[in-house]
Amino acid sequence: LYDEAEFRSLSGVPHWSSGLYDGKIRLPAYQAGFSPKELEKIMRHELTHVFIVEMSRNRCPAWLNEGLAVFEEAKVEEPDLKVLRAAVRTNTLFTLFSLLAKETVSNIKDPLEVTLFYQQSYHLVNYLVQRYRMFQIKKMLELYAQGKDSFEVTQGILKISPLELER
């Protein structure tokens, strides 16, 4: 737990990040701006990363890693999906190919694109959990642990191609 200055200097995370898992969960512990509910959401998000890293041997792609983290966070409070809805209206969503291919969120510089990445990843994970259940997500993480990529995992576990999934 860190005060704001310590958290920013030690973690090196962008201003939009409110927690970090880098082998250790690092959380801001300053009072201003964080309600107990917000801290619970951050903790769920970061703790989910711990499980994902362990289950996938740190090979889980960013879309699933962040999508699952936001999925767990949403159990405390539903996420605001305004950016996702606007991207749907303006036809500016990430293609599924580009979403699956992104290795990290840290190389996205535009804050709106970062928000869209998180919201679109959450939306995809939410769909997968509803359609295929969490057990299949666990199996996906196991395949990632074996070194498979998102295209192999989608085909192997969901039995559909990424193009079918995008539709």
Short mmCIF file of C-alpha atoms in Angstrom, two decimals, residues 26-146:
data_model
loop_
_atom_site.label_atom_id
_atom_site.label_comp_id
_atom_site.label_asym_id
_atom_site.label_seq_id
_atom_site.Cartn_x
_atom_site.Cartn_y
_atom_site.Cartn_z
CA ARG A 26 0.54 -2.57 -5.48
CA LEU A 27 -2.36 -0.39 -4.43
CA PRO A 28 -2.79 3.28 -3.71
CA ALA A 29 -3.72 3.84 -0.08
CA TYR A 30 -4.39 7.54 -0.11
CA GLN A 31 -7.83 8.63 1.02
CA ALA A 32 -8.70 11.37 -1.47
CA GLY A 33 -10.73 10.09 -4.36
CA PHE A 34 -11.08 6.43 -3.34
CA SER A 35 -14.19 5.13 -1.64
CA PRO A 36 -14.21 1.71 0.03
CA LYS A 37 -16.16 0.42 -3.00
CA GLU A 38 -13.51 1.75 -5.41
CA LEU A 39 -10.73 0.14 -3.37
CA GLU A 40 -12.64 -3.16 -3.41
CA LYS A 41 -12.96 -2.94 -7.20
CA ILE A 42 -9.23 -2.24 -7.56
CA MET A 43 -8.38 -5.12 -5.23
CA ARG A 44 -10.61 -7.57 -7.14
CA HIS A 45 -9.08 -6.39 -10.41
CA GLU A 46 -5.48 -6.82 -9.26
CA LEU A 47 -6.13 -10.11 -7.43
CA THR A 48 -7.67 -11.50 -10.60
CA HIS A 49 -4.38 -10.76 -12.36
CA VAL A 50 -2.59 -12.88 -9.73
CA PHE A 51 -4.77 -15.90 -10.50
CA ILE A 52 -4.51 -15.39 -14.26
CA VAL A 53 -0.72 -15.11 -14.18
CA GLU A 54 -0.49 -18.32 -12.14
CA MET A 55 -3.00 -20.28 -14.23
CA SER A 56 -1.56 -19.22 -17.58
CA ARG A 57 2.09 -19.19 -16.54
CA ASN A 58 2.07 -15.48 -17.38
CA ARG A 59 1.12 -16.19 -21.02
CA CYS A 60 -2.44 -14.85 -20.97
CA PRO A 61 -2.95 -12.14 -23.58
CA ALA A 62 -3.89 -8.63 -22.49
CA TRP A 63 -7.49 -8.79 -23.77
CA LEU A 64 -8.37 -11.81 -21.63
CA ASN A 65 -6.27 -10.73 -18.67
CA GLU A 66 -7.84 -7.27 -18.49
CA GLY A 67 -11.27 -8.50 -19.56
CA LEU A 68 -11.38 -11.01 -16.70
CA ALA A 69 -10.07 -8.43 -14.24
CA VAL A 70 -12.82 -5.98 -15.19
CA PHE A 71 -15.35 -8.85 -15.16
CA GLU A 72 -14.48 -9.54 -11.50
CA GLU A 73 -14.46 -5.82 -10.71
CA ALA A 74 -17.96 -5.59 -12.21
CA LYS A 75 -19.25 -7.85 -9.42
CA VAL A 76 -18.85 -4.83 -7.14
CA GLU A 77 -20.18 -2.24 -9.59
CA GLU A 78 -21.14 -2.48 -13.26
CA PRO A 79 -18.61 -0.69 -15.45
CA ASP A 80 -19.52 2.44 -17.35
CA LEU A 81 -19.48 1.38 -21.01
CA LYS A 82 -20.03 4.79 -22.62
CA VAL A 83 -16.83 4.62 -24.66
CA LEU A 84 -17.72 1.13 -25.93
CA ARG A 85 -21.23 2.22 -26.91
CA ALA A 86 -19.82 5.30 -28.70
CA ALA A 87 -17.33 3.08 -30.57
CA VAL A 88 -20.18 0.80 -31.65
CA ARG A 89 -22.16 3.79 -32.93
CA THR A 90 -19.18 5.23 -34.81
CA ASN A 91 -17.85 1.86 -36.00
CA THR A 92 -14.48 2.42 -34.29
CA LEU A 93 -14.18 -0.78 -32.26
CA PHE A 94 -10.92 -2.66 -32.25
CA THR A 95 -11.19 -5.50 -34.73
CA LEU A 96 -11.13 -8.85 -33.00
CA PHE A 97 -7.84 -9.60 -34.73
CA SER A 98 -6.21 -6.46 -33.31
CA LEU A 99 -7.74 -7.08 -29.88
CA LEU A 100 -6.45 -10.65 -29.77
CA ALA A 101 -3.03 -9.63 -31.08
CA LYS A 102 -2.34 -6.88 -28.51
CA GLU A 103 0.28 -8.09 -26.08
CA THR A 104 -0.02 -5.25 -23.59
CA VAL A 105 -2.10 -2.20 -22.81
CA SER A 106 0.92 -0.09 -21.87
CA ASN A 107 1.81 0.57 -25.52
CA ILE A 108 -1.56 2.29 -26.14
CA LYS A 109 -1.00 6.00 -25.57
CA ASP A 110 -4.44 7.50 -26.21
CA PRO A 111 -6.52 7.37 -22.97
CA LEU A 112 -9.73 6.85 -24.98
CA GLU A 113 -8.19 3.86 -26.76
CA VAL A 114 -7.07 2.46 -23.39
CA THR A 115 -10.61 2.83 -22.06
CA LEU A 116 -12.03 1.23 -25.20
CA PHE A 117 -9.55 -1.65 -24.90
CA TYR A 118 -10.63 -2.36 -21.30
CA GLN A 119 -14.34 -2.01 -22.07
CA GLN A 120 -14.23 -4.07 -25.25
CA SER A 121 -12.14 -6.77 -23.53
CA TYR A 122 -14.64 -6.85 -20.66
CA HIS A 123 -17.55 -7.06 -23.08
CA LEU A 124 -15.94 -9.97 -24.94
CA VAL A 125 -15.13 -11.81 -21.71
CA ASN A 126 -18.64 -11.21 -20.39
CA TYR A 127 -20.04 -12.72 -23.61
CA LEU A 128 -17.66 -15.71 -23.37
CA VAL A 129 -18.59 -16.39 -19.74
CA GLN A 130 -22.31 -16.19 -20.53
CA ARG A 131 -22.04 -18.31 -23.68
CA TYR A 132 -19.35 -20.84 -22.70
CA ARG A 133 -19.16 -20.54 -18.88
CA MET A 134 -16.16 -19.89 -16.65
CA PHE A 135 -14.98 -23.51 -16.88
CA GLN A 136 -14.13 -22.95 -20.56
CA ILE A 137 -12.27 -19.75 -19.64
CA LYS A 138 -10.20 -21.82 -17.20
CA LYS A 139 -9.45 -24.27 -20.02
CA MET A 140 -8.41 -21.34 -22.20
CA LEU A 141 -5.93 -20.21 -19.53
CA GLU A 142 -4.53 -23.74 -19.39
CA LEU A 143 -3.92 -23.70 -23.16
CA TYR A 144 -2.21 -20.33 -22.91
CA ALA A 145 0.02 -21.88 -20.23
CA GLN A 146 1.05 -24.44 -22.88
#
